[in-house]
Coordinates of C-alpha atoms in Angstrom, one line a residue:
M1 CA 128.0 94.5 118.5
V2 CA 129.9 93.1 121.4
S3 CA 132.8 90.7 121.0
A4 CA 132.3 87.3 122.5
A5 CA 133.4 87.9 126.0
K6 CA 133.7 85.4 128.9
E7 CA 131.7 87.6 131.3
F8 CA 128.5 86.8 129.4
S9 CA 126.9 83.4 129.9
L10 CA 124.2 84.1 127.4
Y11 CA 125.3 85.9 124.2
I12 CA 122.7 86.6 121.5
E13 CA 123.5 88.6 118.3
G14 CA 121.4 89.4 115.2
L15 CA 118.6 87.0 116.3
T16 CA 115.8 87.1 113.9
V17 CA 112.8 84.9 113.1
S18 CA 110.2 85.5 110.4
F19 CA 106.8 84.0 110.0
D20 CA 105.5 84.4 106.5
G21 CA 107.5 87.6 106.1
F22 CA 106.6 89.0 109.5
K23 CA 109.6 89.5 111.8
A24 CA 108.4 88.5 115.3
V25 CA 112.0 88.9 116.5
D26 CA 114.0 91.4 114.5
D27 CA 117.8 91.5 114.8
I28 CA 118.0 91.4 118.6
N29 CA 121.2 91.6 120.5
L30 CA 121.1 90.5 124.2
Y31 CA 123.9 89.8 126.6
V32 CA 123.2 88.3 130.1
D33 CA 125.8 87.7 132.7
K34 CA 126.1 84.8 135.1
G35 CA 124.2 85.6 138.3
E36 CA 122.1 88.3 136.6
L37 CA 118.4 88.5 136.8
R38 CA 117.1 90.0 133.6
V39 CA 113.5 91.0 133.2
I40 CA 112.0 91.4 129.7
I41 CA 109.0 93.7 129.4
G42 CA 107.0 95.1 126.5
P43 CA 103.4 95.3 125.1
N44 CA 101.6 92.2 123.8
G45 CA 103.1 91.1 120.5
A46 CA 106.5 92.6 121.2
G47 CA 108.2 89.2 120.8
K48 CA 108.9 88.4 124.4
T49 CA 107.7 84.8 124.5
T50 CA 109.0 84.2 121.0
L51 CA 112.5 85.2 122.2
L52 CA 112.3 82.5 125.0
D53 CA 111.0 80.0 122.4
L54 CA 114.1 80.7 120.3
I55 CA 116.5 80.3 123.2
C56 CA 115.0 76.9 124.3
G57 CA 114.7 75.6 120.7
R58 CA 111.0 75.5 120.5
T59 CA 111.2 77.9 117.5
K60 CA 114.1 77.9 115.1
S61 CA 115.7 81.2 114.1
T62 CA 115.9 82.6 110.6
A63 CA 119.2 84.3 111.3
G64 CA 121.6 85.1 114.2
S65 CA 123.4 83.4 117.0
I66 CA 122.5 82.2 120.5
R67 CA 125.6 81.2 122.5
F68 CA 125.2 79.9 126.0
L69 CA 128.4 79.0 128.0
D70 CA 130.3 78.8 124.6
T71 CA 127.7 76.4 123.2
E72 CA 125.8 77.5 120.0
L73 CA 122.1 76.7 120.6
T74 CA 120.5 77.6 117.3
K75 CA 121.3 74.2 115.7
K76 CA 120.4 72.1 118.8
S77 CA 117.1 70.3 119.5
E78 CA 115.0 71.1 122.6
H79 CA 116.3 68.2 124.6
E80 CA 119.9 69.0 123.8
I81 CA 119.4 72.5 124.9
V82 CA 118.0 71.2 128.2
R83 CA 121.1 69.1 128.6
A84 CA 123.2 72.1 127.9
G85 CA 121.8 73.7 131.1
V86 CA 118.7 75.7 130.0
G87 CA 115.4 75.4 131.9
R88 CA 112.2 77.0 130.8
K89 CA 108.9 77.6 132.6
F90 CA 105.8 78.5 130.6
Q91 CA 102.9 80.7 131.8
T92 CA 100.6 77.9 132.8
P93 CA 101.9 75.5 135.5
S94 CA 102.8 72.1 134.0
I95 CA 102.9 69.7 136.9
F96 CA 101.6 66.2 137.6
E97 CA 98.6 66.9 139.8
T98 CA 97.9 63.3 140.8
L99 CA 101.4 62.9 142.1
T100 CA 102.7 64.2 145.4
V101 CA 105.0 67.2 145.6
F102 CA 107.8 64.9 146.5
E103 CA 107.1 62.7 143.4
N104 CA 106.9 65.7 141.1
L105 CA 110.3 66.8 142.2
E106 CA 111.7 63.3 142.2
I107 CA 110.8 62.6 138.6
S108 CA 112.4 65.8 137.5
F109 CA 115.8 64.6 138.7
P110 CA 117.9 64.4 135.5
R111 CA 118.5 60.6 135.5
G112 CA 114.8 60.0 136.1
R113 CA 113.7 61.7 132.9
G114 CA 112.8 59.7 129.7
V115 CA 111.5 56.2 129.3
F116 CA 114.8 54.3 130.0
G117 CA 115.7 56.7 132.8
A118 CA 112.4 56.1 134.5
I119 CA 112.7 52.3 134.3
A120 CA 116.2 52.3 135.8
F121 CA 115.5 55.1 138.3
K122 CA 116.1 54.5 142.0
R123 CA 115.3 56.7 145.0
T124 CA 118.9 57.1 146.2
D125 CA 120.2 59.4 148.9
D126 CA 121.3 62.1 146.5
V127 CA 117.8 62.2 145.0
I128 CA 116.2 62.5 148.4
E129 CA 118.7 65.1 149.5
R130 CA 118.0 67.3 146.4
V131 CA 114.2 67.0 146.7
H132 CA 114.3 68.2 150.3
R133 CA 116.8 71.0 149.5
V134 CA 114.7 72.2 146.6
A135 CA 111.4 71.9 148.5
E136 CA 112.8 74.1 151.2
E137 CA 113.8 76.6 148.6
I138 CA 110.4 76.8 147.0
F139 CA 108.5 77.0 150.4
L140 CA 107.0 73.5 150.1
S141 CA 108.9 71.5 152.7
D142 CA 105.7 70.9 154.7
R143 CA 103.7 69.8 151.6
L144 CA 106.0 67.1 150.3
N145 CA 103.5 64.3 150.9
D146 CA 100.5 66.2 149.6
S147 CA 99.0 65.7 146.2
A148 CA 100.0 68.5 143.9
E149 CA 96.3 69.2 143.0
L150 CA 95.8 70.4 146.6
L151 CA 98.3 73.3 146.2
S152 CA 97.2 76.9 145.6
H153 CA 97.9 78.4 142.2
G154 CA 101.0 80.2 143.5
Q155 CA 102.3 77.0 145.1
K156 CA 101.9 75.1 141.8
Q157 CA 104.0 77.8 140.2
W158 CA 106.6 77.3 142.8
L159 CA 106.5 73.5 142.3
E160 CA 107.1 73.9 138.6
I161 CA 110.1 76.2 139.3
G162 CA 111.3 73.5 141.8
M163 CA 111.0 70.9 139.1
L164 CA 113.4 73.0 137.0
L165 CA 115.7 73.5 139.9
M166 CA 116.0 69.7 140.3
Q167 CA 117.8 69.7 137.0
E168 CA 120.3 72.4 138.2
P169 CA 120.0 74.6 135.1
Q170 CA 122.6 77.4 134.5
L171 CA 120.0 79.4 132.6
L172 CA 116.5 79.6 134.0
M173 CA 113.7 81.3 131.9
L174 CA 110.3 82.1 133.5
D175 CA 107.3 83.4 131.6
E176 CA 105.0 85.6 133.9
P177 CA 105.8 83.6 137.1
V178 CA 103.5 85.7 139.4
A179 CA 100.4 85.9 137.2
G180 CA 97.4 85.0 139.3
M181 CA 99.3 85.0 142.6
S182 CA 98.2 86.6 145.9
V183 CA 100.1 89.6 147.2
A184 CA 101.9 87.4 149.8
E185 CA 102.8 84.8 147.2
R186 CA 104.2 87.6 144.9
Q187 CA 106.4 88.8 147.8
Q188 CA 107.7 85.2 148.5
T189 CA 108.3 84.7 144.7
A190 CA 110.4 87.8 144.6
L191 CA 112.6 86.4 147.4
L192 CA 112.7 83.0 145.6
L193 CA 113.8 84.5 142.3
R194 CA 116.5 86.7 143.9
K195 CA 117.9 83.6 145.7
I196 CA 117.9 81.2 142.7
A197 CA 119.5 83.9 140.4
Q198 CA 122.6 83.7 142.5
G199 CA 125.2 81.7 140.5
R200 CA 123.0 81.3 137.4
S201 CA 121.5 83.5 134.7
T202 CA 117.8 84.1 135.0
I203 CA 115.4 85.7 132.5
V204 CA 111.9 86.6 133.5
I205 CA 109.0 88.0 131.4
E206 CA 106.7 90.0 133.4
H207 CA 104.0 92.8 133.2
D208 CA 103.7 93.7 136.8
M209 CA 106.0 96.8 137.0
E210 CA 106.1 96.8 140.8
F211 CA 107.3 93.2 140.9
V212 CA 109.8 94.0 138.1
A213 CA 111.3 96.8 140.1
T214 CA 111.6 94.4 143.1
I215 CA 113.6 91.7 141.3
A216 CA 115.4 93.1 138.2
D217 CA 119.1 93.7 137.9
K218 CA 118.5 95.0 134.4
V219 CA 115.4 95.4 132.2
T220 CA 115.1 94.9 128.5
V221 CA 112.1 96.5 126.7
L222 CA 110.9 94.9 123.5
H223 CA 108.6 96.5 120.9
Q224 CA 107.7 95.1 117.5
G225 CA 110.4 92.5 117.8
K226 CA 113.2 94.9 118.5
V227 CA 115.0 96.1 121.6
L228 CA 113.5 99.5 122.4
A229 CA 115.5 100.2 125.6
E230 CA 117.7 98.5 128.1
G231 CA 119.1 99.4 131.5
R232 CA 118.2 99.7 135.2
M233 CA 114.5 99.9 136.0
D234 CA 114.5 103.6 137.0
A235 CA 116.1 104.6 133.7
V236 CA 113.7 102.5 131.7
Q237 CA 110.7 103.9 133.5
N238 CA 111.8 107.4 132.6
N239 CA 112.6 106.7 129.0
P240 CA 110.2 108.7 126.8
K241 CA 110.0 106.0 124.1
V242 CA 109.1 103.3 126.7
I243 CA 106.5 105.6 128.3
E244 CA 104.9 106.2 124.8
V245 CA 104.7 102.6 123.6
Y246 CA 104.2 100.7 126.9
L247 CA 104.1 102.3 130.3
G248 CA 101.9 105.2 129.3
H249 CA 99.1 102.7 128.4

């Protein structure tokens, strides 16, 4: 085990969750630094998405600790975890297709969320400034007035990432962000993720090994709910255990 050290922004130890006796996540230790882009890989059923569910509070752990910026997350609700600075993107884009790109970003501004926030919300200069800044970051500056339903699949993925960036999370978690994207969109997404990882912790689940090699600072391999291997991509790719249970297939 690693002692609670200040250099880690995300500090997970002994994390376990059981479903009817089956351990989907089994005694996982994971430490992610600020500014690090960590990619989690592994075969289907390895526990990758369940791990993100545990961090964001969607699933409650059976045992273990999740500390983020010195805040214990395991006892907090999902909305409290969001307020603590954790943002999560799921595999399928979750955007408001009948609204414009601008409006999608605008309603994601922290004080515009919730019933009372929406009622009292006003389009102030700081909101407009952040919308334009984020839109430029996600390559959608020229689409701000377009309905979100007109965007390509890849652009919808970028828009949802932008909606998370509007909240300025300090931990960003993305589940298969380039699934279904064109080659050009994948290349742009790699640039986007490298940029947004600066100054915040970022965790990405991905199966595309070429994409993983492009973006990852460090790779964690899960298998049957446990950490099988961890390290730089070149070391992981040459690990006999990883080749046997994942890459070899």
